[in-house]
Tab-separated table of C-alpha atoms in Angstrom:
chain	number	residue	atom	x	y	z
A	1001	MET	CA	-99.754	-26.583	-70.192
A	1002	SER	CA	-96.985	-24.371	-68.894
A	1003	VAL	CA	-93.448	-25.593	-68.658
A	1004	PRO	CA	-91.818	-25.107	-65.186
A	1005	GLN	CA	-88.733	-22.827	-65.113
A	1006	ARG	CA	-85.510	-24.756	-64.782
A	1007	ALA	CA	-83.381	-23.911	-61.824
A	1008	TYR	CA	-79.758	-23.311	-62.885
A	1009	PRO	CA	-77.368	-23.240	-59.973
A	1010	GLU	CA	-74.757	-21.304	-62.027
A	1011	TYR	CA	-77.072	-18.305	-62.218
A	1012	PRO	CA	-78.798	-17.609	-58.923
A	1013	SER	CA	-81.882	-15.630	-58.858
A	1014	ARG	CA	-81.819	-11.781	-58.557
A	1015	ARG	CA	-82.983	-11.963	-54.960
A	1016	ARG	CA	-80.067	-14.132	-54.026
A	1017	ARG	CA	-77.628	-11.867	-55.824
A	1018	TRP	CA	-78.771	-8.856	-53.805
A	1019	PHE	CA	-78.308	-10.918	-50.670
A	1020	TRP	CA	-74.602	-11.378	-51.316
A	1021	VAL	CA	-73.922	-7.728	-51.968
A	1022	PRO	CA	-74.131	-6.598	-48.319
A	1023	VAL	CA	-72.354	-9.717	-47.179
A	1024	GLY	CA	-69.441	-8.918	-49.450
A	1025	LEU	CA	-69.431	-5.319	-48.300
A	1026	VAL	CA	-69.241	-6.470	-44.699
A	1027	VAL	CA	-66.314	-8.763	-45.525
A	1028	VAL	CA	-64.454	-5.975	-47.307
A	1029	LEU	CA	-65.012	-3.589	-44.405
A	1030	ALA	CA	-63.862	-6.263	-41.985
A	1031	LEU	CA	-60.680	-6.805	-43.959
A	1032	VAL	CA	-59.983	-3.072	-44.206
A	1033	PHE	CA	-60.635	-2.512	-40.501
A	1034	GLY	CA	-58.594	-5.547	-39.538
A	1035	GLY	CA	-55.684	-4.316	-41.657
A	1036	TRP	CA	-55.879	-0.866	-40.031
A	1037	VAL	CA	-55.897	-2.411	-36.561
A	1038	LEU	CA	-52.900	-4.593	-37.357
A	1039	THR	CA	-51.031	-1.653	-38.866
A	1040	THR	CA	-51.782	0.578	-35.887
A	1041	ARG	CA	-50.718	-2.029	-33.361
A	1042	LEU	CA	-47.605	-3.133	-35.177
A	1043	ALA	CA	-46.275	0.344	-35.975
A	1044	PRO	CA	-45.507	1.298	-32.346
A	1045	ALA	CA	-43.958	-2.097	-31.782
A	1046	ARG	CA	-41.579	-1.478	-34.657
A	1047	SER	CA	-40.752	1.985	-33.268
A	1048	VAL	CA	-40.021	0.625	-29.812
A	1049	ALA	CA	-37.937	-2.136	-31.338
A	1050	ALA	CA	-35.950	0.477	-33.237
A	1051	ILE	CA	-35.359	2.485	-30.042
A	1052	VAL	CA	-34.243	-0.400	-27.897
A	1053	THR	CA	-32.087	-2.022	-30.529
A	1054	PRO	CA	-28.656	-2.055	-28.898
A	1055	SER	CA	-25.960	-0.011	-30.566
A	1056	ALA	CA	-22.571	-1.387	-31.442
A	1057	THR	CA	-20.694	-2.781	-28.435
A	1058	PRO	CA	-18.141	-0.103	-27.259
A	1059	VAL	CA	-14.498	-1.087	-27.388
A	1060	LEU	CA	-12.943	-0.636	-23.954
A	1061	THR	CA	-9.287	0.345	-23.982
A	1062	PRO	CA	-7.544	-1.281	-21.026
A	1063	THR	CA	-5.833	1.137	-18.659
A	1064	PRO	CA	-2.122	0.322	-18.568
A	1065	THR	CA	-0.840	-0.721	-15.187
A	1066	PRO	CA	1.632	1.940	-14.008
A	1067	THR	CA	5.160	0.709	-13.507
A	1068	PRO	CA	6.034	1.130	-9.830
A	1069	THR	CA	8.897	3.529	-9.180
A	1070	PRO	CA	11.710	1.615	-7.550
A	1071	THR	CA	12.689	2.845	-4.120
A	1072	PRO	CA	16.217	4.234	-4.235
A	1073	THR	CA	18.633	1.939	-2.500
A	1074	VAL	CA	20.693	3.698	0.134
A	1075	PRO	CA	24.194	2.228	0.198
A	1076	PRO	CA	25.362	1.088	3.605
A	1077	GLU	CA	27.660	3.377	5.558
A	1078	PRO	CA	31.299	2.311	5.005
A	1079	THR	CA	33.018	0.899	8.045
A	1080	SER	CA	36.378	2.532	7.277
A	1081	TYR	CA	38.078	5.106	5.044
A	1082	GLN	CA	41.609	5.125	3.641
A	1083	ILE	CA	44.096	7.871	4.516
A	1084	ALA	CA	47.326	8.695	2.681
A	1085	ASN	CA	50.094	9.625	5.129
A	1086	LEU	CA	52.882	11.651	3.517
A	1087	SER	CA	56.416	11.414	4.903
A	1088	SER	CA	57.797	13.920	2.386
A	1089	ASN	CA	56.623	16.295	-0.299
A	1090	VAL	CA	55.319	14.501	-3.407
A	1091	ALA	CA	54.653	15.551	-6.977
A	1092	ARG	CA	51.116	16.455	-7.934
A	1093	TYR	CA	49.676	15.297	-11.267
A	1094	ASP	CA	46.566	16.266	-13.214
A	1095	LYS	CA	45.706	12.582	-13.845
A	1096	PRO	CA	47.298	9.133	-13.456
A	1097	GLY	CA	50.446	9.131	-15.572
A	1098	GLY	CA	49.675	12.677	-16.631
A	1099	LYS	CA	51.395	16.019	-16.379
A	1100	LYS	CA	53.048	17.233	-13.189
A	1101	VAL	CA	51.218	20.360	-12.042
A	1102	GLY	CA	52.666	21.099	-8.607
A	1103	THR	CA	53.645	19.684	-5.232
A	1104	VAL	CA	51.666	18.249	-2.347
A	1105	LEU	CA	53.345	19.178	0.924
A	1106	ASP	CA	53.861	16.690	3.720
A	1107	GLN	CA	52.806	19.299	6.320
A	1108	TRP	CA	50.187	22.008	6.686
A	1109	LEU	CA	50.310	24.627	9.459
A	1110	GLY	CA	52.965	22.540	11.194
A	1111	THR	CA	50.907	19.320	11.223
A	1112	PRO	CA	51.471	16.133	9.147
A	1113	SER	CA	49.428	15.791	5.946
A	1114	LYS	CA	46.909	12.980	6.367
A	1115	LEU	CA	44.766	13.070	3.236
A	1116	PRO	CA	41.617	11.029	2.453
A	1117	VAL	CA	41.975	8.686	-0.519
A	1118	ILE	CA	38.932	9.049	-2.781
A	1119	ALA	CA	40.114	7.012	-5.812
A	1120	GLN	CA	42.867	4.582	-6.862
A	1121	GLN	CA	44.184	3.531	-10.262
A	1122	ASP	CA	47.198	1.355	-11.109
A	1123	GLY	CA	49.682	2.723	-8.590
A	1124	TRP	CA	48.056	6.147	-8.310
A	1125	LEU	CA	45.997	7.762	-5.553
A	1126	GLN	CA	43.552	10.629	-5.759
A	1127	VAL	CA	43.517	12.544	-2.470
A	1128	ARG	CA	41.729	15.549	-1.013
A	1129	LEU	CA	43.827	18.565	-0.090
A	1130	GLN	CA	43.557	20.769	2.983
A	1131	ARG	CA	44.387	24.095	1.308
A	1132	ARG	CA	42.208	26.481	-0.660
A	1133	PRO	CA	40.223	26.205	-2.879
A	1134	ASN	CA	37.570	24.133	-1.144
A	1135	GLY	CA	37.220	20.616	-2.522
A	1136	ASP	CA	40.613	20.638	-4.246
A	1137	THR	CA	42.051	17.189	-5.085
A	1138	ALA	CA	45.283	15.847	-6.582
A	1139	TRP	CA	46.668	12.653	-8.126
A	1140	ILE	CA	49.868	11.372	-6.498
A	1141	LYS	CA	51.939	8.237	-6.931
A	1142	ALA	CA	51.154	5.507	-4.417
A	1143	ALA	CA	54.806	4.522	-4.074
A	1144	GLY	CA	56.249	5.703	-0.766
A	1145	VAL	CA	52.857	6.671	0.683
A	1146	THR	CA	51.682	4.920	3.833
A	1147	ILE	CA	47.970	3.980	3.849
A	1148	THR	CA	46.061	3.836	7.128
A	1149	THR	CA	42.333	3.770	7.855
A	1150	THR	CA	39.840	5.600	10.039
A	1151	PRO	CA	36.433	4.330	11.166
A	1152	TYR	CA	35.078	7.856	11.663
A	1153	ARG	CA	32.926	10.110	9.505
A	1154	ILE	CA	31.216	13.365	10.499
A	1155	VAL	CA	28.125	14.858	8.841
A	1156	VAL	CA	27.072	18.442	9.619
A	1157	ASN	CA	23.595	19.460	8.470
A	1158	THR	CA	23.403	23.258	8.333
A	1159	GLU	CA	19.631	23.272	7.818
A	1160	LYS	CA	18.815	20.941	10.705
A	1161	ARG	CA	21.762	22.364	12.670
A	1162	THR	CA	22.999	18.997	13.782
A	1163	LEU	CA	26.280	17.095	13.827
A	1164	THR	CA	26.235	13.323	13.406
A	1165	LEU	CA	29.212	11.097	14.144
A	1166	TYR	CA	29.571	7.649	12.567
A	1167	LYS	CA	32.017	5.009	13.751
A	1168	ALA	CA	32.570	1.789	11.811
A	1169	GLY	CA	29.367	2.423	9.862
A	1170	LYS	CA	27.194	3.031	12.923
A	1171	LYS	CA	25.718	6.297	14.161
A	1172	VAL	CA	27.122	7.011	17.613
A	1173	LEU	CA	26.196	10.680	18.147
A	1174	THR	CA	23.720	13.277	16.933
A	1175	ALA	CA	23.998	16.653	18.624
A	1176	PRO	CA	22.669	20.206	18.103
A	1177	VAL	CA	25.230	22.708	16.870
A	1178	GLY	CA	25.709	26.353	16.097
A	1179	VAL	CA	26.451	27.069	12.423
A	1180	GLY	CA	27.262	30.129	10.338
A	1181	THR	CA	24.860	33.010	9.904
A	1182	LYS	CA	23.315	34.012	6.592
A	1183	ALA	CA	26.079	36.572	6.047
A	1184	THR	CA	28.884	34.164	7.000
A	1185	PRO	CA	27.543	30.682	6.274
A	1186	THR	CA	29.318	27.436	7.055
A	1187	PRO	CA	30.801	26.205	3.746
A	1188	THR	CA	29.214	23.059	2.355
A	1189	GLY	CA	30.941	20.202	0.540
A	1190	HIS	CA	33.201	17.196	1.106
A	1191	PHE	CA	36.000	17.953	3.562
A	1192	PHE	CA	38.041	16.188	6.236
A	1193	VAL	CA	39.626	16.693	9.651
A	1194	ALA	CA	43.009	18.259	8.856
A	1195	PHE	CA	44.274	18.178	12.440
A	1196	LEU	CA	43.209	18.355	16.077
A	1197	SER	CA	44.389	21.045	18.460
A	1198	PRO	CA	44.046	22.046	22.114
A	1199	PRO	CA	41.501	24.839	22.705
A	1200	GLU	CA	42.633	28.357	21.859
A	1201	GLY	CA	40.983	29.843	24.920
A	1202	PRO	CA	38.066	29.695	27.353
A	1203	GLY	CA	34.805	28.696	25.771
A	1204	PHE	CA	36.378	26.649	22.943
A	1205	GLY	CA	35.752	23.382	24.770
A	1206	PRO	CA	38.119	20.463	25.447
A	1207	ILE	CA	39.441	20.196	21.863
A	1208	MET	CA	39.275	21.809	18.427
A	1209	LEU	CA	38.980	19.973	15.099
A	1210	PHE	CA	40.331	22.058	12.195
A	1211	LEU	CA	38.838	21.116	8.836
A	1212	SER	CA	39.924	21.407	5.217
A	1213	ALA	CA	36.941	23.755	4.754
A	1214	HIS	CA	37.532	27.484	4.296
A	1215	SER	CA	34.974	30.287	4.566
A	1216	ASN	CA	33.644	31.541	1.231
A	1217	ALA	CA	32.557	34.815	2.837
A	1218	ILE	CA	35.725	35.635	4.769
A	1219	GLN	CA	39.189	35.528	3.235
A	1220	ASN	CA	41.249	36.754	6.171
A	1221	TYR	CA	39.889	36.200	9.663
A	1222	GLU	CA	41.453	38.455	12.322
A	1223	GLY	CA	44.727	38.754	10.445
A	1224	SER	CA	45.349	35.003	10.265
A	1225	GLY	CA	45.720	35.049	6.494
A	1226	ASP	CA	42.937	32.495	6.108
A	1227	ALA	CA	39.471	31.657	7.428
A	1228	ILE	CA	39.621	27.979	8.379
A	1229	THR	CA	36.423	26.297	9.510
A	1230	ALA	CA	36.734	24.399	12.793
A	1231	ILE	CA	34.545	22.395	15.129
A	1232	HIS	CA	34.896	23.707	18.668
A	1233	GLY	CA	33.041	24.688	21.839
A	1234	PRO	CA	30.119	27.116	22.151
A	1235	VAL	CA	32.175	30.234	23.031
A	1236	GLY	CA	29.463	31.429	25.406
A	1237	ALA	CA	26.550	30.418	23.159
A	1238	ASP	CA	25.421	27.311	25.057
A	1239	ALA	CA	21.950	28.713	25.714
A	1240	ARG	CA	21.455	29.842	22.126
A	1241	ILE	CA	22.474	26.453	20.742
A	1242	GLY	CA	20.117	24.758	23.175
A	1243	THR	CA	18.589	21.516	21.869
A	1244	LYS	CA	17.729	22.690	18.352
A	1245	GLY	CA	20.895	24.467	17.284
A	1246	ALA	CA	21.240	28.009	15.972
A	1247	ALA	CA	22.825	30.136	13.254
A	1248	LEU	CA	25.316	32.288	15.151
A	1249	SER	CA	28.928	31.811	14.028
A	1250	HIS	CA	31.295	33.172	11.382
A	1251	GLY	CA	31.210	29.734	9.751
A	1252	CYS	CA	32.643	27.444	12.415
A	1253	VAL	CA	30.608	24.660	13.994
A	1254	ARG	CA	30.021	25.202	17.716
A	1255	MET	CA	29.055	22.399	20.100
A	1256	HIS	CA	28.172	21.910	23.730
A	1257	PRO	CA	31.381	20.896	25.587
A	1258	ALA	CA	29.978	17.509	26.593
A	1259	ASP	CA	29.106	16.669	22.973
A	1260	LEU	CA	32.427	17.991	21.680
A	1261	ALA	CA	34.328	15.724	24.095
A	1262	LYS	CA	32.908	12.714	22.210
A	1263	LEU	CA	34.889	13.774	19.130
A	1264	GLU	CA	38.310	13.576	20.837
A	1265	GLY	CA	39.018	10.139	19.350
A	1266	VAL	CA	38.347	11.190	15.759
A	1267	LEU	CA	41.481	10.706	13.628
A	1268	PRO	CA	42.978	13.297	11.279
A	1269	GLY	CA	41.997	12.468	7.715
A	1270	SER	CA	38.479	11.407	8.723
A	1271	PRO	CA	35.916	12.627	6.179
A	1272	VAL	CA	33.581	15.490	7.088
A	1273	ASP	CA	30.540	16.166	4.885
A	1274	ILE	CA	28.807	19.511	5.395
A	1275	VAL	CA	25.370	19.665	3.760
């Protein structure tokens, strides 16, 4: 009697072992393929992530706010100006309490010296002078000097060829004028009305205002020994002066007679600025 073969589950039969071989191969292939697929799909994702990863946040430097340039403040026009009236010759000094350097005369060309006061210091006055050189000033003692005032100031603009008259700080006249030519220009600077005079002849208008300004191009005009700048009539140049002014004189300022007549009340010593 034959004994039946015992079935041991720990050792499957050869047929069963060959069955598992292809199954295992399929599993291995599936794992390999699945890994390849995952690698292929994830690799681009990592590349894209690397591309779109934001860089460091840039530091923005704030633009400084520019400081606005202040508009220059134009001082108001003074309403009056002081004038030193000399009753006698006085000593001239180089500074207050300083060295005596000459004499300031109480008259010039037969007219009283009325000199603008441009500075004061402890009993001393600095005044403009009417003689050459242009713009000359002197320090004198205030004692014995009479101080008066004038509300007038004249401004002559040689480029615009205009004369402007101020009275008590207000503009009361702007008129076209004739000024010096290129060869004999009207001198520029701070001057004053030295004296007023009747006209010297036809064409000089109703009055003449002689200034403390002297020509820099002419030293001796027609044998007079000087070349004083004056404000007077057109001397036949009305048409040339017109409404815009003109460069036509030896340095004097020429005006239409009707405009010049408005200067008859200007006081000697009144400042005249020629620019």
